[in-house]
Amino acid sequence: MAEVRLKDVKKSYGKVDVIKGVDIDIEDGEFVVFVGPSGCGKSTLLRMIAGLEDITSGTLEIGNRVVNEIPASERGIAMVFQSYAIFPHMTVRENMAFGLTVAGASKDEKDTKVAEAARILQMEHLLDRRPSQLSGGQRQRVAIGRAIVRKPEVFLFDEPLSNLDAALRLGMRIEIGKLHKQLSATMVYVTHDQVEAMTLADKIVVLKDGYVQQIGPPMDLYHRPANLFVAGFIGAPSMNFLDVDVESKDGHAAKVSSAIVAPVAIPFRLDGIEAGNTAKLGIRPQDLKPVDEGGVIEGQVQLVERLGTETVIDIGLKDGSRVLSSLPEDAELDPGQTISLGFSPERAHLFAAET
């Protein structure tokens, strides 16, 4: 396997800049997920690593070798696509061996490597079937098996689960996670689904508008988001944001309040929080709870969503804004009910409004 390094990598289509100077280090054996909204550049970045898109400027290294001008077939990578890209007229065995066939491998080599990949993916019983006889999850495993037989230095996954239903996505996430542990492989995975990112990644790269917003382990991004975008994108349901005024500042704590938020002191880590300025108070729904006394926010229950494992409460505030509260599954609240909400200041986040 190998490490992957992107140094000030940019990609433009004519006058349109898509990737705007990206620096990312992916270590040998890491599972790194590129995540972000549609159009952020994550798939373009993956295709540049694969050699399917040219690099406008910057340097791409795979295994300490600059590969900017090296064809995709010589980079030591294997890519698994969203659309599976398997041949309908071939059996599973033939599909998995296709890359080896093109490379001129012997029948014995193909049989050995296909058998090993089928064992890893627990699909020995499917080798003589055609794609039309397979489920969506099985077809995706064929595509992954075709990548495994090549024994690449780096595996690339481009939204491989987006065509599957929720139950199959969960099962395939587990399979891909197990595969990473079995192979100890370097894997780069693109998704717009932050749940996939949180559950699979050793390290997440959050992208927006062609820029890297933050890189780090999943729980670092969850607990210590670098900016408003990361705070709102990572975590489900999304973080609540409320406009507040900074009344005073003492070291790394600020007293804030607004027409809907009672005065409260919030520790903060980021620059730009100054007395007299406005700020954004961020509270995760899991940290915002109904309280009998000492509440900081008051509102009226608008909607109660019972999801089985939790109950999500949509609460309207007197200025017309709304917040979400995530409660245990047996929480007893009704639409129209007025409630007082509190939170631990240490669990809240404070962001400079202009950044």
Short mmCIF file of C-alpha atoms in Angstrom, two decimals:
data_model
loop_
_atom_site.label_atom_id
_atom_site.label_comp_id
_atom_site.label_asym_id
_atom_site.label_seq_id
_atom_site.Cartn_x
_atom_site.Cartn_y
_atom_site.Cartn_z
CA MET A 1 0.00 0.00 0.00
CA ALA A 2 1.05 3.65 -0.17
CA GLU A 3 0.53 7.15 1.13
CA VAL A 4 -1.11 9.84 -1.02
CA ARG A 5 -0.08 13.50 -0.87
CA LEU A 6 -1.76 16.47 -2.57
CA LYS A 7 0.23 19.72 -2.50
CA ASP A 8 -1.53 22.93 -3.58
CA VAL A 9 -3.58 20.96 -6.12
CA LYS A 10 -5.87 23.01 -8.36
CA LYS A 11 -8.31 22.15 -11.12
CA SER A 12 -9.89 24.55 -13.58
CA TYR A 13 -12.20 24.04 -16.55
CA GLY A 14 -11.44 27.09 -18.65
CA LYS A 15 -12.12 30.08 -16.41
CA VAL A 16 -14.06 28.02 -13.85
CA ASP A 17 -11.99 27.05 -10.80
CA VAL A 18 -13.29 23.81 -9.25
CA ILE A 19 -10.43 22.83 -6.91
CA LYS A 20 -8.79 25.95 -5.50
CA GLY A 21 -5.56 24.87 -3.84
CA VAL A 22 -5.85 21.71 -1.75
CA ASP A 23 -3.26 20.21 0.62
CA ILE A 24 -4.06 16.73 1.95
CA ASP A 25 -1.81 14.01 3.42
CA ILE A 26 -3.19 10.47 3.44
CA GLU A 27 -1.01 7.99 5.32
CA ASP A 28 -0.33 4.40 4.36
CA GLY A 29 -3.27 2.23 5.45
CA GLU A 30 -5.58 5.13 6.34
CA PHE A 31 -9.27 5.23 5.47
CA VAL A 32 -9.91 8.83 4.44
CA VAL A 33 -13.34 10.15 3.45
CA PHE A 34 -13.92 13.24 1.30
CA VAL A 35 -17.28 14.69 2.31
CA GLY A 36 -19.25 17.75 1.36
CA PRO A 37 -22.35 18.96 -0.47
CA SER A 38 -22.97 18.39 -4.17
CA GLY A 39 -20.64 20.53 -6.28
CA CYS A 40 -17.96 20.94 -3.61
CA GLY A 41 -15.30 19.20 -5.75
CA LYS A 42 -14.92 15.92 -3.88
CA SER A 43 -15.50 13.61 -6.88
CA THR A 44 -13.28 15.78 -9.08
CA LEU A 45 -10.52 15.46 -6.49
CA LEU A 46 -10.91 11.68 -6.42
CA ARG A 47 -10.80 11.49 -10.23
CA MET A 48 -7.59 13.54 -10.20
CA ILE A 49 -6.00 10.99 -7.84
CA ALA A 50 -7.22 8.22 -10.15
CA GLY A 51 -5.76 9.90 -13.24
CA LEU A 52 -9.17 10.35 -14.86
CA GLU A 53 -8.84 14.16 -14.66
CA ASP A 54 -5.74 16.22 -15.38
CA ILE A 55 -4.28 18.41 -12.64
CA THR A 56 -4.17 22.11 -13.58
CA SER A 57 -1.40 22.86 -11.07
CA GLY A 58 0.14 21.46 -7.91
CA THR A 59 1.67 18.07 -7.12
CA LEU A 60 0.11 14.66 -6.55
CA GLU A 61 2.24 11.90 -5.02
CA ILE A 62 1.33 8.24 -4.56
CA GLY A 63 3.91 6.21 -2.64
CA ASN A 64 6.55 9.01 -2.79
CA ARG A 65 6.23 9.13 -6.60
CA VAL A 66 4.93 12.21 -8.40
CA VAL A 67 2.18 10.91 -10.69
CA ASN A 68 0.86 14.10 -12.32
CA GLU A 69 1.85 12.88 -15.79
CA ILE A 70 1.55 9.12 -15.17
CA PRO A 71 -1.44 7.38 -16.84
CA ALA A 72 -4.21 5.99 -14.64
CA SER A 73 -3.27 2.40 -15.52
CA GLU A 74 0.23 2.88 -14.08
CA ARG A 75 -0.64 4.60 -10.79
CA GLY A 76 -1.30 1.45 -8.75
CA ILE A 77 -4.88 2.41 -7.94
CA ALA A 78 -8.24 0.68 -8.29
CA MET A 79 -11.52 2.57 -8.37
CA VAL A 80 -15.03 1.47 -7.40
CA PHE A 81 -17.74 3.53 -9.08
CA GLN A 82 -21.23 4.53 -8.00
CA SER A 83 -22.70 2.75 -11.05
CA TYR A 84 -20.80 -0.53 -10.39
CA ALA A 85 -19.46 -0.52 -14.02
CA ILE A 86 -19.69 -4.30 -14.40
CA PHE A 87 -20.37 -6.07 -17.70
CA PRO A 88 -23.88 -7.59 -17.97
CA HIS A 89 -22.81 -10.32 -20.44
CA MET A 90 -20.04 -11.65 -18.17
CA THR A 91 -20.29 -13.88 -15.12
CA VAL A 92 -19.19 -12.63 -11.72
CA ARG A 93 -15.96 -14.59 -12.13
CA GLU A 94 -15.26 -12.99 -15.52
CA ASN A 95 -16.10 -9.51 -14.27
CA MET A 96 -13.78 -9.83 -11.29
CA ALA A 97 -10.96 -11.15 -13.49
CA PHE A 98 -11.42 -8.56 -16.24
CA GLY A 99 -8.51 -6.31 -15.25
CA LEU A 100 -6.22 -9.32 -14.99
CA THR A 101 -7.39 -10.55 -18.41
CA VAL A 102 -6.56 -7.19 -19.97
CA ALA A 103 -3.13 -7.31 -18.29
CA GLY A 104 -2.47 -10.74 -19.81
CA ALA A 105 -2.49 -12.73 -16.57
CA SER A 106 -2.47 -16.54 -16.77
CA LYS A 107 -5.60 -18.58 -16.05
CA ASP A 108 -4.04 -19.95 -12.85
CA GLU A 109 -3.22 -16.44 -11.59
CA LYS A 110 -6.74 -15.22 -12.37
CA ASP A 111 -8.36 -18.24 -10.70
CA THR A 112 -6.22 -17.83 -7.58
CA LYS A 113 -6.82 -14.09 -7.16
CA VAL A 114 -10.54 -14.27 -7.94
CA ALA A 115 -10.97 -17.12 -5.43
CA GLU A 116 -9.16 -15.10 -2.76
CA ALA A 117 -11.27 -11.99 -3.39
CA ALA A 118 -14.48 -14.06 -3.41
CA ARG A 119 -13.51 -15.58 -0.07
CA ILE A 120 -12.83 -12.17 1.46
CA LEU A 121 -16.20 -10.88 0.20
CA GLN A 122 -18.05 -14.13 1.02
CA MET A 123 -19.36 -14.54 -2.51
CA GLU A 124 -17.88 -17.86 -3.66
CA HIS A 125 -21.40 -19.13 -4.38
CA LEU A 126 -22.04 -16.24 -6.82
CA LEU A 127 -19.07 -16.66 -9.15
CA ASP A 128 -21.02 -18.29 -12.00
CA ARG A 129 -23.99 -15.92 -11.91
CA ARG A 130 -24.52 -12.95 -14.20
CA PRO A 131 -25.19 -9.39 -12.89
CA SER A 132 -28.90 -9.65 -13.74
CA GLN A 133 -29.17 -12.43 -11.15
CA LEU A 134 -27.65 -10.29 -8.37
CA SER A 135 -29.01 -7.75 -5.90
CA GLY A 136 -27.64 -4.20 -5.81
CA GLY A 137 -25.43 -5.03 -2.83
CA GLN A 138 -24.06 -8.13 -4.56
CA ARG A 139 -23.26 -6.13 -7.70
CA GLN A 140 -21.34 -3.63 -5.60
CA ARG A 141 -19.37 -6.47 -4.04
CA VAL A 142 -18.46 -7.67 -7.55
CA ALA A 143 -17.11 -4.19 -8.32
CA ILE A 144 -15.12 -4.22 -5.07
CA GLY A 145 -13.87 -7.74 -5.85
CA ARG A 146 -12.60 -6.57 -9.25
CA ALA A 147 -10.59 -3.91 -7.40
CA ILE A 148 -9.19 -6.39 -4.85
CA VAL A 149 -7.80 -8.83 -7.44
CA ARG A 150 -5.56 -6.09 -8.84
CA LYS A 151 -3.86 -5.70 -5.43
CA PRO A 152 -3.65 -1.92 -5.84
CA GLU A 153 -1.62 0.46 -3.69
CA VAL A 154 -4.71 2.64 -3.16
CA PHE A 155 -8.46 1.90 -3.32
CA LEU A 156 -10.71 4.74 -4.49
CA PHE A 157 -14.49 4.70 -3.87
CA ASP A 158 -16.75 7.23 -5.62
CA GLU A 159 -20.09 7.28 -3.74
CA PRO A 160 -20.34 3.48 -3.99
CA LEU A 161 -23.47 3.12 -1.86
CA SER A 162 -25.67 5.92 -3.19
CA ASN A 163 -27.68 3.55 -5.43
CA LEU A 164 -28.57 1.21 -2.56
CA ASP A 165 -31.54 1.39 -0.19
CA ALA A 166 -31.00 2.21 3.49
CA ALA A 167 -30.74 -1.40 4.72
CA LEU A 168 -28.24 -2.36 2.00
CA ARG A 169 -26.19 0.79 2.64
CA LEU A 170 -25.82 -0.18 6.28
CA GLY A 171 -24.75 -3.72 5.36
CA MET A 172 -22.25 -2.52 2.76
CA ARG A 173 -20.78 0.06 5.16
CA ILE A 174 -20.05 -2.79 7.53
CA GLU A 175 -18.54 -4.86 4.69
CA ILE A 176 -16.30 -2.01 3.52
CA GLY A 177 -15.15 -1.32 7.08
CA LYS A 178 -14.29 -5.01 7.56
CA LEU A 179 -12.51 -5.07 4.20
CA HIS A 180 -10.30 -2.15 5.24
CA LYS A 181 -9.28 -3.95 8.42
CA GLN A 182 -8.61 -7.21 6.55
CA LEU A 183 -6.49 -5.63 3.84
CA SER A 184 -4.90 -2.83 5.91
CA ALA A 185 -5.27 -0.86 2.70
CA THR A 186 -5.07 2.83 1.90
CA MET A 187 -8.63 3.82 0.99
CA VAL A 188 -10.04 7.14 -0.22
CA TYR A 189 -13.82 7.33 -0.18
CA VAL A 190 -16.14 10.05 -1.52
CA THR A 191 -19.64 10.60 -0.16
CA HIS A 192 -22.15 13.38 0.49
CA ASP A 193 -23.52 11.34 3.41
CA GLN A 194 -21.92 12.50 6.65
CA VAL A 195 -23.16 9.35 8.45
CA GLU A 196 -21.02 7.23 6.09
CA ALA A 197 -18.11 9.58 6.72
CA MET A 198 -18.46 9.40 10.51
CA THR A 199 -18.81 5.61 10.65
CA LEU A 200 -16.10 4.62 8.14
CA ALA A 201 -13.31 7.19 8.32
CA ASP A 202 -10.05 7.28 10.20
CA LYS A 203 -9.85 10.85 8.93
CA ILE A 204 -12.44 13.11 7.27
CA VAL A 205 -11.71 15.86 4.73
CA VAL A 206 -14.60 18.35 4.66
CA LEU A 207 -14.83 20.26 1.35
CA LYS A 208 -16.88 23.27 0.29
CA ASP A 209 -16.63 25.25 -2.94
CA GLY A 210 -13.30 23.68 -3.88
CA TYR A 211 -11.60 24.43 -0.56
CA VAL A 212 -10.74 22.18 2.38
CA GLN A 213 -12.68 23.39 5.43
CA GLN A 214 -11.22 20.98 8.00
CA ILE A 215 -9.32 17.69 8.21
CA GLY A 216 -9.33 15.39 11.21
CA PRO A 217 -10.73 12.30 12.96
CA PRO A 218 -14.55 12.13 12.95
CA MET A 219 -15.07 12.99 16.61
CA ASP A 220 -12.59 15.90 16.44
CA LEU A 221 -14.73 17.44 13.72
CA TYR A 222 -17.89 16.74 15.73
CA HIS A 223 -16.61 18.21 19.01
CA ARG A 224 -14.25 20.88 17.63
CA PRO A 225 -15.57 22.18 14.29
CA ALA A 226 -13.29 24.79 12.73
CA ASN A 227 -16.09 26.97 11.35
CA LEU A 228 -19.84 27.35 10.92
CA PHE A 229 -19.98 25.18 7.81
CA VAL A 230 -18.30 22.17 9.43
CA ALA A 231 -20.40 22.61 12.57
CA GLY A 232 -23.60 22.54 10.53
CA PHE A 233 -22.56 19.76 8.18
CA ILE A 234 -21.19 17.21 10.65
CA GLY A 235 -23.75 15.69 13.01
CA ALA A 236 -27.38 14.61 12.63
CA PRO A 237 -29.74 16.32 13.21
CA SER A 238 -27.75 19.45 12.26
CA MET A 239 -26.51 21.89 14.88
CA ASN A 240 -28.83 24.72 15.93
CA PHE A 241 -27.50 28.26 15.32
CA LEU A 242 -28.79 31.36 17.10
CA ASP A 243 -27.71 34.99 16.69
CA VAL A 244 -26.46 36.48 19.95
CA ASP A 245 -24.74 39.65 21.17
CA VAL A 246 -21.40 39.37 22.98
CA GLU A 247 -21.92 41.37 26.19
CA SER A 248 -18.47 40.79 27.66
CA LYS A 249 -15.38 38.66 27.19
CA ASP A 250 -13.09 37.19 29.84
CA GLY A 251 -10.21 35.15 28.47
CA HIS A 252 -11.70 32.27 26.52
CA ALA A 253 -15.27 32.71 27.75
CA ALA A 254 -17.89 35.20 26.60
CA LYS A 255 -21.19 36.27 28.10
CA VAL A 256 -23.82 36.29 25.35
CA SER A 257 -27.55 36.99 25.12
CA SER A 258 -30.30 38.01 22.70
CA ALA A 259 -34.04 38.61 22.63
CA ILE A 260 -34.54 34.81 22.75
CA VAL A 261 -31.43 33.68 24.69
CA ALA A 262 -31.03 34.52 28.38
CA PRO A 263 -27.52 35.71 29.40
CA VAL A 264 -25.10 32.80 29.55
CA ALA A 265 -21.29 32.44 29.61
CA ILE A 266 -19.93 30.26 26.77
CA PRO A 267 -16.32 29.02 26.52
CA PHE A 268 -14.91 29.50 22.99
CA ARG A 269 -11.84 28.40 21.02
CA LEU A 270 -11.98 30.40 17.78
CA ASP A 271 -10.76 33.93 17.09
CA GLY A 272 -13.05 36.87 16.36
CA ILE A 273 -15.20 36.81 19.50
CA GLU A 274 -15.15 40.37 20.87
CA ALA A 275 -17.38 42.30 23.28
CA GLY A 276 -19.85 44.48 21.42
CA ASN A 277 -19.96 42.20 18.38
CA THR A 278 -22.58 39.72 17.29
CA ALA A 279 -21.82 35.99 17.24
CA LYS A 280 -23.41 32.65 16.35
CA LEU A 281 -24.28 30.37 19.24
CA GLY A 282 -24.23 26.71 18.16
CA ILE A 283 -26.00 23.99 20.17
CA ARG A 284 -26.38 20.40 19.01
CA PRO A 285 -29.94 19.01 19.29
CA GLN A 286 -28.59 16.24 21.55
CA ASP A 287 -27.41 18.91 24.04
CA LEU A 288 -30.58 21.04 24.11
CA LYS A 289 -32.99 19.64 26.73
CA PRO A 290 -36.28 20.65 28.38
CA VAL A 291 -35.71 21.85 31.98
CA ASP A 292 -38.00 22.72 34.87
CA GLU A 293 -35.95 25.75 35.91
CA GLY A 294 -32.83 27.63 34.82
CA GLY A 295 -33.72 27.49 31.14
CA VAL A 296 -31.92 29.70 28.65
CA ILE A 297 -34.41 29.49 25.74
CA GLU A 298 -38.20 29.28 25.75
CA GLY A 299 -40.32 28.06 22.85
CA GLN A 300 -43.39 26.19 21.70
CA VAL A 301 -43.38 22.62 20.42
CA GLN A 302 -44.26 22.62 16.70
CA LEU A 303 -43.65 19.01 15.70
CA VAL A 304 -42.80 15.73 17.45
CA GLU A 305 -40.96 13.14 15.33
CA ARG A 306 -40.70 9.69 16.91
CA LEU A 307 -37.86 7.86 15.17
CA GLY A 308 -37.69 4.76 17.35
CA THR A 309 -34.23 5.32 18.82
CA GLU A 310 -34.90 8.99 19.58
CA THR A 311 -37.60 11.64 19.51
CA VAL A 312 -36.79 14.88 17.67
CA ILE A 313 -38.71 17.98 18.77
CA ASP A 314 -39.09 20.97 16.45
CA ILE A 315 -39.48 24.07 18.65
CA GLY A 316 -40.60 27.51 17.48
CA LEU A 317 -39.10 30.57 19.24
CA LYS A 318 -40.79 33.93 19.70
CA ASP A 319 -38.70 35.65 17.00
CA GLY A 320 -39.90 33.11 14.39
CA SER A 321 -36.72 31.02 14.38
CA ARG A 322 -36.68 27.31 15.23
CA VAL A 323 -34.45 24.85 17.05
CA LEU A 324 -34.37 21.06 17.28
CA SER A 325 -34.04 19.01 20.45
CA SER A 326 -33.13 15.30 20.31
CA LEU A 327 -34.62 13.40 23.26
CA PRO A 328 -35.01 9.77 24.38
CA GLU A 329 -37.53 7.70 22.43
CA ASP A 330 -40.10 7.78 25.25
CA ALA A 331 -40.13 11.59 25.67
CA GLU A 332 -43.67 12.86 26.29
CA LEU A 333 -44.23 16.23 24.58
CA ASP A 334 -47.15 17.50 22.50
CA PRO A 335 -47.46 20.12 19.73
CA GLY A 336 -48.51 23.49 21.15
CA GLN A 337 -46.82 22.86 24.50
CA THR A 338 -44.57 25.67 25.82
CA ILE A 339 -41.22 24.46 27.12
CA SER A 340 -38.07 25.92 28.66
CA LEU A 341 -34.76 24.64 27.27
CA GLY A 342 -31.31 24.47 28.78
CA PHE A 343 -27.86 23.22 27.82
CA SER A 344 -24.40 22.83 29.29
CA PRO A 345 -22.27 25.85 28.26
CA GLU A 346 -19.26 23.55 27.86
CA ARG A 347 -21.15 21.65 25.13
CA ALA A 348 -22.07 24.79 23.17
CA HIS A 349 -20.04 26.45 20.41
CA LEU A 350 -19.47 30.12 19.73
CA PHE A 351 -18.51 31.41 16.28
CA ALA A 352 -17.73 34.92 15.06
CA ALA A 353 -20.73 35.88 12.94
CA GLU A 354 -18.66 37.31 10.07
CA THR A 355 -16.61 34.12 9.66
#
